[in-house]
mmCIF file of C-alpha atoms and ligand atoms in Angstrom:
data_model
loop_
_atom_site.group_PDB
_atom_site.id
_atom_site.type_symbol
_atom_site.label_atom_id
_atom_site.label_comp_id
_atom_site.label_asym_id
_atom_site.label_seq_id
_atom_site.Cartn_x
_atom_site.Cartn_y
_atom_site.Cartn_z
ATOM 1 C CA MET I 1 73.707 -153.213 154.609
ATOM 2 C CA LEU I 2 72.358 -156.641 155.518
ATOM 3 C CA SER I 3 74.047 -159.255 157.700
ATOM 4 C CA GLY I 4 73.194 -162.882 158.464
ATOM 5 C CA SER I 5 72.271 -164.205 161.900
ATOM 6 C CA ALA I 6 74.913 -164.916 164.538
ATOM 7 C CA GLY I 7 75.561 -168.495 165.595
ATOM 8 C CA ALA I 8 73.914 -170.145 162.555
ATOM 9 C CA ASP I 9 76.905 -170.695 160.235
ATOM 10 C CA PRO I 10 79.842 -172.806 161.524
ATOM 11 C CA GLY I 11 82.217 -171.002 159.124
ATOM 12 C CA HIS I 12 81.105 -167.516 160.188
ATOM 13 C CA GLN I 13 79.937 -167.622 163.789
ATOM 14 C CA ASP I 14 79.649 -163.812 164.001
ATOM 15 C CA ALA I 15 77.070 -163.556 161.185
ATOM 16 C CA ALA I 16 75.999 -166.230 158.704
ATOM 17 C CA GLY I 17 77.411 -165.792 155.215
ATOM 18 C CA GLY I 18 78.837 -162.638 153.681
ATOM 19 C CA ARG I 19 77.547 -159.123 154.129
ATOM 20 C CA VAL I 20 75.177 -157.703 151.482
ATOM 21 C CA GLY I 21 74.941 -154.069 150.368
ATOM 22 C CA VAL I 22 71.735 -152.499 149.051
ATOM 23 C CA LEU I 23 71.490 -149.091 147.370
ATOM 24 C CA ALA I 24 67.764 -148.421 146.980
ATOM 25 C CA GLY I 25 65.798 -145.626 145.321
ATOM 26 C CA PRO I 26 63.588 -144.675 142.364
ATOM 27 C CA ASP I 27 66.194 -145.856 139.820
ATOM 28 C CA GLY I 28 65.991 -149.388 141.180
ATOM 29 C CA ILE I 29 68.170 -151.440 143.485
ATOM 30 C CA PHE I 30 71.915 -151.955 143.213
ATOM 31 C CA MET I 31 73.207 -154.855 145.309
ATOM 32 C CA VAL I 32 76.633 -155.919 146.526
ATOM 33 C CA ASP I 33 76.956 -159.720 146.893
ATOM 34 C CA ALA I 34 74.155 -162.267 147.144
ATOM 35 C CA GLN I 35 74.866 -164.552 150.135
ATOM 36 C CA TYR I 36 74.402 -168.333 150.121
ATOM 37 C CA ALA I 37 71.864 -169.653 147.588
ATOM 38 C CA GLN I 38 69.839 -171.298 150.379
ATOM 39 C CA ILE I 39 68.761 -167.989 151.862
ATOM 40 C CA SER I 40 67.804 -166.032 148.714
ATOM 41 C CA ASP I 41 64.142 -165.962 149.825
ATOM 42 C CA LYS I 42 65.080 -164.490 153.204
ATOM 43 C CA LEU I 43 67.377 -161.991 151.516
ATOM 44 C CA VAL I 44 64.653 -160.855 149.105
ATOM 45 C CA ALA I 45 62.247 -160.455 152.050
ATOM 46 C CA ALA I 46 64.810 -158.286 153.861
ATOM 47 C CA ILE I 47 65.368 -156.160 150.731
ATOM 48 C CA ARG I 48 61.601 -155.741 150.284
ATOM 49 C CA LYS I 49 61.453 -154.162 153.735
ATOM 50 C CA ILE I 50 63.765 -151.460 152.324
ATOM 51 C CA SER I 51 62.319 -150.946 148.816
ATOM 52 C CA PRO I 52 59.739 -152.360 146.370
ATOM 53 C CA GLU I 53 61.813 -151.248 143.346
ATOM 54 C CA PRO I 54 63.232 -153.821 140.883
ATOM 55 C CA ILE I 55 66.648 -155.301 141.689
ATOM 56 C CA ARG I 56 68.574 -154.089 138.644
ATOM 57 C CA PHE I 57 72.280 -154.504 139.349
ATOM 58 C CA LEU I 58 74.394 -156.934 141.369
ATOM 59 C CA VAL I 59 78.172 -156.978 141.795
ATOM 60 C CA ASN I 60 80.335 -159.570 143.547
ATOM 61 C CA THR I 61 83.273 -158.616 145.787
ATOM 62 C CA HIS I 62 84.798 -162.090 145.218
ATOM 63 C CA VAL I 63 83.931 -165.629 144.191
ATOM 64 C CA HIS I 64 83.242 -167.365 147.529
ATOM 65 C CA ARG I 65 79.787 -168.884 147.743
ATOM 66 C CA ASP I 66 78.822 -167.010 150.908
ATOM 67 C CA HIS I 67 78.964 -163.960 148.571
ATOM 68 C CA THR I 68 77.969 -165.385 145.152
ATOM 69 C CA GLY I 69 75.790 -168.422 145.968
ATOM 70 C CA GLY I 70 72.553 -166.496 145.386
ATOM 71 C CA ASP I 71 73.701 -164.848 142.136
ATOM 72 C CA ALA I 72 71.659 -167.052 139.786
ATOM 73 C CA ASN I 73 68.478 -166.444 141.812
ATOM 74 C CA PHE I 74 68.873 -162.661 141.617
ATOM 75 C CA VAL I 75 69.796 -162.754 137.919
ATOM 76 C CA LYS I 76 66.545 -164.655 137.273
ATOM 77 C CA MET I 77 64.711 -161.827 139.075
ATOM 78 C CA GLY I 78 66.215 -159.426 136.521
ATOM 79 C CA ALA I 79 69.532 -158.300 138.018
ATOM 80 C CA LEU I 80 72.467 -157.589 135.701
ATOM 81 C CA LEU I 81 75.546 -159.235 137.253
ATOM 82 C CA PHE I 82 78.903 -157.432 137.266
ATOM 83 C CA ALA I 83 82.253 -158.888 138.374
ATOM 84 C CA ARG I 84 85.933 -159.067 137.576
ATOM 85 C CA GLU I 85 86.822 -161.176 134.538
ATOM 86 C CA GLU I 86 89.054 -163.236 136.880
ATOM 87 C CA LEU I 87 86.066 -163.951 139.132
ATOM 88 C CA ARG I 88 84.113 -165.275 136.161
ATOM 89 C CA GLU I 89 87.047 -167.561 135.321
ATOM 90 C CA GLU I 90 87.200 -168.735 138.950
ATOM 91 C CA MET I 91 83.470 -169.536 138.766
ATOM 92 C CA LEU I 92 83.939 -171.522 135.564
ATOM 93 C CA ARG I 93 86.638 -173.611 137.309
ATOM 94 C CA ALA I 94 84.334 -174.387 140.245
ATOM 95 C CA PRO I 95 82.946 -176.609 141.700
ATOM 96 C CA ALA I 96 86.312 -178.409 141.614
ATOM 97 C CA ASN I 97 87.381 -176.063 144.413
ATOM 98 C CA GLY I 98 84.152 -176.479 146.370
ATOM 99 C CA ASN I 99 83.072 -172.898 145.910
ATOM 100 C CA LEU I 100 79.829 -173.373 144.051
ATOM 101 C CA THR I 101 76.797 -175.518 144.580
ATOM 102 C CA THR I 102 75.293 -174.876 141.139
ATOM 103 C CA ARG I 103 76.345 -175.086 137.493
ATOM 104 C CA ASP I 104 73.409 -172.878 136.499
ATOM 105 C CA PRO I 105 74.689 -170.628 133.666
ATOM 106 C CA ALA I 106 72.703 -167.737 135.210
ATOM 107 C CA ARG I 107 75.350 -167.580 137.962
ATOM 108 C CA LEU I 108 77.990 -166.249 135.541
ATOM 109 C CA PRO I 109 78.701 -162.498 135.472
ATOM 110 C CA VAL I 110 77.360 -160.766 132.344
ATOM 111 C CA VAL I 111 79.469 -157.578 132.538
ATOM 112 C CA THR I 112 83.113 -158.155 133.410
ATOM 113 C CA TYR I 113 86.083 -155.843 133.925
ATOM 114 C CA GLY I 114 89.805 -156.257 134.552
ATOM 115 C CA LEU I 115 92.398 -154.265 136.481
ATOM 116 C CA GLY I 116 92.434 -150.568 135.659
ATOM 117 C CA ASP I 117 90.025 -147.707 136.148
ATOM 118 C CA PRO I 118 86.912 -148.348 138.260
ATOM 119 C CA VAL I 119 83.594 -149.054 136.567
ATOM 120 C CA LYS I 120 81.189 -146.273 137.563
ATOM 121 C CA LEU I 121 77.437 -146.598 137.987
ATOM 122 C CA ARG I 122 75.234 -143.584 138.599
ATOM 123 C CA LEU I 123 71.841 -144.183 140.136
ATOM 124 C CA ASN I 124 69.664 -142.967 142.987
ATOM 125 C CA GLY I 125 71.790 -139.828 143.307
ATOM 126 C CA GLU I 126 74.831 -141.934 144.142
ATOM 127 C CA VAL I 127 78.074 -142.613 142.279
ATOM 128 C CA VAL I 128 79.146 -146.228 142.762
ATOM 129 C CA ASP I 129 82.694 -147.268 141.877
ATOM 130 C CA LEU I 130 83.512 -150.924 141.226
ATOM 131 C CA ILE I 131 87.215 -150.835 142.067
ATOM 132 C CA PRO I 132 89.359 -153.765 140.928
ATOM 133 C CA VAL I 133 91.922 -155.015 143.452
ATOM 134 C CA ARG I 134 94.979 -156.974 142.329
ATOM 135 C CA ALA I 135 95.062 -160.597 143.568
ATOM 136 C CA ALA I 136 94.353 -160.267 147.322
ATOM 137 C CA HIS I 137 91.729 -162.432 149.107
ATOM 138 C CA THR I 138 91.146 -164.091 145.704
ATOM 139 C CA GLY I 139 92.308 -163.354 142.160
ATOM 140 C CA GLY I 140 89.094 -161.490 141.304
ATOM 141 C CA ASP I 141 88.465 -159.087 144.192
ATOM 142 C CA SER I 142 86.664 -155.724 143.933
ATOM 143 C CA MET I 143 85.970 -152.979 146.436
ATOM 144 C CA ILE I 144 82.636 -151.193 146.022
ATOM 145 C CA ARG I 145 82.728 -147.504 146.886
ATOM 146 C CA PHE I 146 79.684 -145.300 147.434
ATOM 147 C CA GLU I 147 81.129 -141.827 146.882
ATOM 148 C CA ASN I 148 78.360 -139.688 148.399
ATOM 149 C CA ALA I 149 77.615 -142.025 151.295
ATOM 150 C CA ASP I 150 81.386 -142.142 151.965
ATOM 151 C CA ALA I 151 81.353 -145.892 152.463
ATOM 152 C CA ILE I 152 83.382 -148.681 150.875
ATOM 153 C CA MET I 153 82.471 -152.351 150.920
ATOM 154 C CA ILE I 154 85.903 -153.936 150.952
ATOM 155 C CA GLY I 155 85.101 -157.669 150.712
ATOM 156 C CA ASP I 156 87.242 -160.170 152.584
ATOM 157 C CA PHE I 157 90.897 -159.122 152.224
ATOM 158 C CA TYR I 158 90.398 -157.549 155.657
ATOM 159 C CA ARG I 159 88.537 -159.406 158.362
ATOM 160 C CA ASN I 160 88.270 -158.921 162.097
ATOM 161 C CA TYR I 161 86.533 -162.184 162.894
ATOM 162 C CA GLY I 162 89.294 -164.765 162.659
ATOM 163 C CA TYR I 163 92.748 -164.289 161.157
ATOM 164 C CA PRO I 164 93.233 -163.133 157.545
ATOM 165 C CA PHE I 165 92.219 -165.686 154.938
ATOM 166 C CA ILE I 166 93.987 -165.487 151.609
ATOM 167 C CA ASP I 167 92.517 -168.043 149.207
ATOM 168 C CA THR I 168 95.618 -168.970 147.227
ATOM 169 C CA ASN I 169 93.682 -171.776 145.450
ATOM 170 C CA ASN I 170 91.555 -169.042 143.852
ATOM 171 C CA GLY I 171 94.370 -166.671 142.941
ATOM 172 C CA GLY I 172 94.737 -164.748 146.222
ATOM 173 C CA THR I 173 98.197 -163.578 147.310
ATOM 174 C CA LEU I 174 99.655 -162.262 150.559
ATOM 175 C CA GLN I 175 101.483 -159.447 148.766
ATOM 176 C CA GLY I 176 98.289 -158.450 146.963
ATOM 177 C CA ALA I 177 96.364 -158.399 150.248
ATOM 178 C CA LEU I 178 98.964 -156.052 151.762
ATOM 179 C CA GLU I 179 98.715 -153.818 148.685
ATOM 180 C CA ALA I 180 94.922 -153.843 148.950
ATOM 181 C CA LEU I 181 95.168 -152.671 152.573
ATOM 182 C CA ASP I 182 97.485 -149.836 151.495
ATOM 183 C CA ALA I 183 95.118 -148.898 148.657
ATOM 184 C CA THR I 184 92.177 -148.845 151.083
ATOM 185 C CA MET I 185 94.006 -146.506 153.463
ATOM 186 C CA LYS I 186 94.723 -144.138 150.538
ATOM 187 C CA LEU I 187 91.175 -144.271 149.202
ATOM 188 C CA ALA I 188 89.458 -143.718 152.549
ATOM 189 C CA GLY I 189 89.059 -140.399 154.317
ATOM 190 C CA PRO I 190 89.097 -140.143 158.115
ATOM 191 C CA ASN I 191 85.326 -140.664 158.359
ATOM 192 C CA THR I 192 84.875 -143.212 155.572
ATOM 193 C CA ARG I 193 83.049 -146.307 156.742
ATOM 194 C CA LEU I 194 84.871 -149.439 155.611
ATOM 195 C CA ILE I 195 82.512 -152.397 155.500
ATOM 196 C CA PRO I 196 84.194 -155.805 155.456
ATOM 197 C CA GLY I 197 82.427 -158.927 154.197
ATOM 198 C CA HIS I 198 82.488 -160.258 157.766
ATOM 199 C CA GLY I 199 83.000 -158.742 161.220
ATOM 200 C CA THR I 200 82.599 -155.174 162.416
ATOM 201 C CA ILE I 201 82.623 -151.958 160.372
ATOM 202 C CA ILE I 202 85.912 -150.055 160.616
ATOM 203 C CA HIS I 203 87.706 -146.844 159.680
ATOM 204 C CA ARG I 204 91.034 -146.489 157.943
ATOM 205 C CA THR I 205 92.982 -146.213 161.234
ATOM 206 C CA ASP I 206 91.828 -149.756 162.093
ATOM 207 C CA ILE I 207 93.781 -151.095 159.130
ATOM 208 C CA VAL I 208 97.159 -150.055 160.576
ATOM 209 C CA PRO I 209 97.345 -152.611 163.448
ATOM 210 C CA TYR I 210 95.923 -155.290 161.160
ATOM 211 C CA ARG I 211 98.579 -154.688 158.542
ATOM 212 C CA ASP I 212 101.298 -154.531 161.242
ATOM 213 C CA MET I 213 100.126 -157.889 162.621
ATOM 214 C CA ILE I 214 100.400 -159.477 159.164
ATOM 215 C CA LEU I 215 103.883 -158.006 158.647
ATOM 216 C CA ASP I 216 105.013 -159.184 162.125
ATOM 217 C CA VAL I 217 103.777 -162.751 161.513
ATOM 218 C CA GLU I 218 105.338 -162.687 158.042
ATOM 219 C CA ALA I 219 108.723 -161.614 159.496
ATOM 220 C CA LYS I 220 108.603 -164.331 162.185
ATOM 221 C CA VAL I 221 107.761 -167.032 159.639
ATOM 222 C CA GLN I 222 110.455 -165.729 157.291
ATOM 223 C CA ARG I 223 113.066 -166.044 160.082
ATOM 224 C CA MET I 224 111.988 -169.617 160.826
ATOM 225 C CA ILE I 225 112.174 -170.504 157.128
ATOM 226 C CA ALA I 226 115.708 -169.066 157.057
ATOM 227 C CA GLU I 227 116.533 -171.354 160.014
ATOM 228 C CA GLY I 228 115.334 -174.309 157.930
ATOM 229 C CA LYS I 229 112.138 -174.932 159.933
ATOM 230 C CA SER I 230 109.370 -177.041 158.400
ATOM 231 C CA GLU I 231 105.734 -175.935 158.114
ATOM 232 C CA GLN I 232 104.845 -178.200 161.061
ATOM 233 C CA GLU I 233 107.574 -176.595 163.178
ATOM 234 C CA VAL I 234 106.372 -173.113 162.231
ATOM 235 C CA LEU I 235 102.785 -174.031 163.172
ATOM 236 C CA ALA I 236 103.943 -175.526 166.485
ATOM 237 C CA ALA I 237 105.695 -172.229 167.361
ATOM 238 C CA LYS I 238 102.275 -170.462 167.629
ATOM 239 C CA VAL I 239 103.619 -167.222 166.169
ATOM 240 C CA THR I 240 100.205 -165.523 166.421
ATOM 241 C CA SER I 241 100.037 -165.952 170.242
ATOM 242 C CA PRO I 242 100.595 -162.217 171.025
ATOM 243 C CA TYR I 243 97.432 -161.462 168.999
ATOM 244 C CA ASP I 244 95.184 -164.407 169.880
ATOM 245 C CA ALA I 245 93.367 -162.642 172.714
ATOM 246 C CA LYS I 246 92.573 -159.651 170.452
ATOM 247 C CA VAL I 247 91.282 -161.568 167.421
ATOM 248 C CA PRO I 248 87.722 -162.856 167.977
ATOM 249 C CA GLY I 249 87.362 -166.262 166.347
ATOM 250 C CA GLY I 250 91.138 -166.448 165.865
ATOM 251 C CA LEU I 251 91.340 -169.904 167.425
ATOM 252 C CA SER I 252 88.041 -171.152 165.983
ATOM 253 C CA PRO I 253 88.139 -174.079 163.555
ATOM 254 C CA ALA I 254 88.924 -173.079 159.940
ATOM 255 C CA GLY I 255 90.150 -175.485 157.279
ATOM 256 C CA ALA I 256 92.315 -178.265 158.746
ATOM 257 C CA GLY I 257 93.068 -176.465 162.038
ATOM 258 C CA THR I 258 92.280 -173.104 163.580
ATOM 259 C CA SER I 259 91.919 -169.794 161.775
ATOM 260 C CA ALA I 260 95.406 -168.938 163.144
ATOM 261 C CA ASP I 261 96.854 -172.187 161.699
ATOM 262 C CA ARG I 262 95.259 -171.512 158.311
ATOM 263 C CA PHE I 263 96.746 -168.014 158.277
ATOM 264 C CA VAL I 264 100.245 -169.145 159.302
ATOM 265 C CA SER I 265 100.221 -172.017 156.762
ATOM 266 C CA MET I 266 99.260 -169.537 154.054
ATOM 267 C CA VAL I 267 102.084 -167.150 155.046
ATOM 268 C CA TYR I 268 104.533 -170.078 155.061
ATOM 269 C CA SER I 269 103.514 -171.329 151.613
ATOM 270 C CA GLN I 270 103.460 -167.823 150.114
ATOM 271 C CA LEU I 271 106.989 -167.128 151.413
ATOM 272 C CA MET I 272 108.228 -170.534 150.216
ATOM 273 C CA SER I 273 106.797 -170.044 146.726
ATOM 274 C CA SER I 274 108.204 -166.503 146.432
ATOM 275 C CA ALA I 275 111.619 -167.849 147.537
ATOM 276 C CA HIS I 276 111.456 -170.482 144.781
ATOM 277 C CA SER I 277 110.424 -168.026 142.107
ATOM 278 C CA ARG I 278 113.199 -165.556 142.967
HETATM 279 ZN ZN1 ZN F 1 85.713 -164.843 151.016
#
């Protein structure tokens, strides 16, 4: 597992970019996510400290460029790129949504899969499951499970640096994120290491308070919507305040306001759109 430096990336103060996974051995290297394009050279140098073997496979947990930006560079080094079909569609829509800095066709996943059974890869004595997750952080999320190592890279539908970020512009949904948290708790054993795209590594018991926090904020926002409150009024009520001291980066800038504001706005708009579609 490779992480970026702290303090270098305004969007991710804890560690620049998204976390990268490397499964190395005589069968070649399998990678999870590829960081920002600008640091591909540094990433390759870090991987070469682990193994000289060819980089054969790469999978993306989701479309954001702190996870996919380097894809084209690794594909040109010979990696076969796997991702959800939805992620490929999200990439084709970009850069209208600001997610990609390149139109290089090499960035597009070659092997795609939808919802359903995991794709399994067997190499280096490990069984790797590419597990599709219904619309959660984005519309094309996957969890990557290493069965023998008992570790799961869960991407960004859980994060403990800043409040949850559900990218509804790229197909993410609040309900899907809650389902993904439930699925993770079922999939994980008591000792399974859960490796988020950002923040600290956790175990399944850490998901419970996180999920409860989301449900509590959701209930508070729902009540205010029922009282006819506007989004501005909901934001002004600071409904996350009981949690702010416990969420590192929770009040750091994110989007138009703080990470807390971005989260509460997302909850508000998700509840409003589900009310309209009912
Ligand atoms: Zn993300």
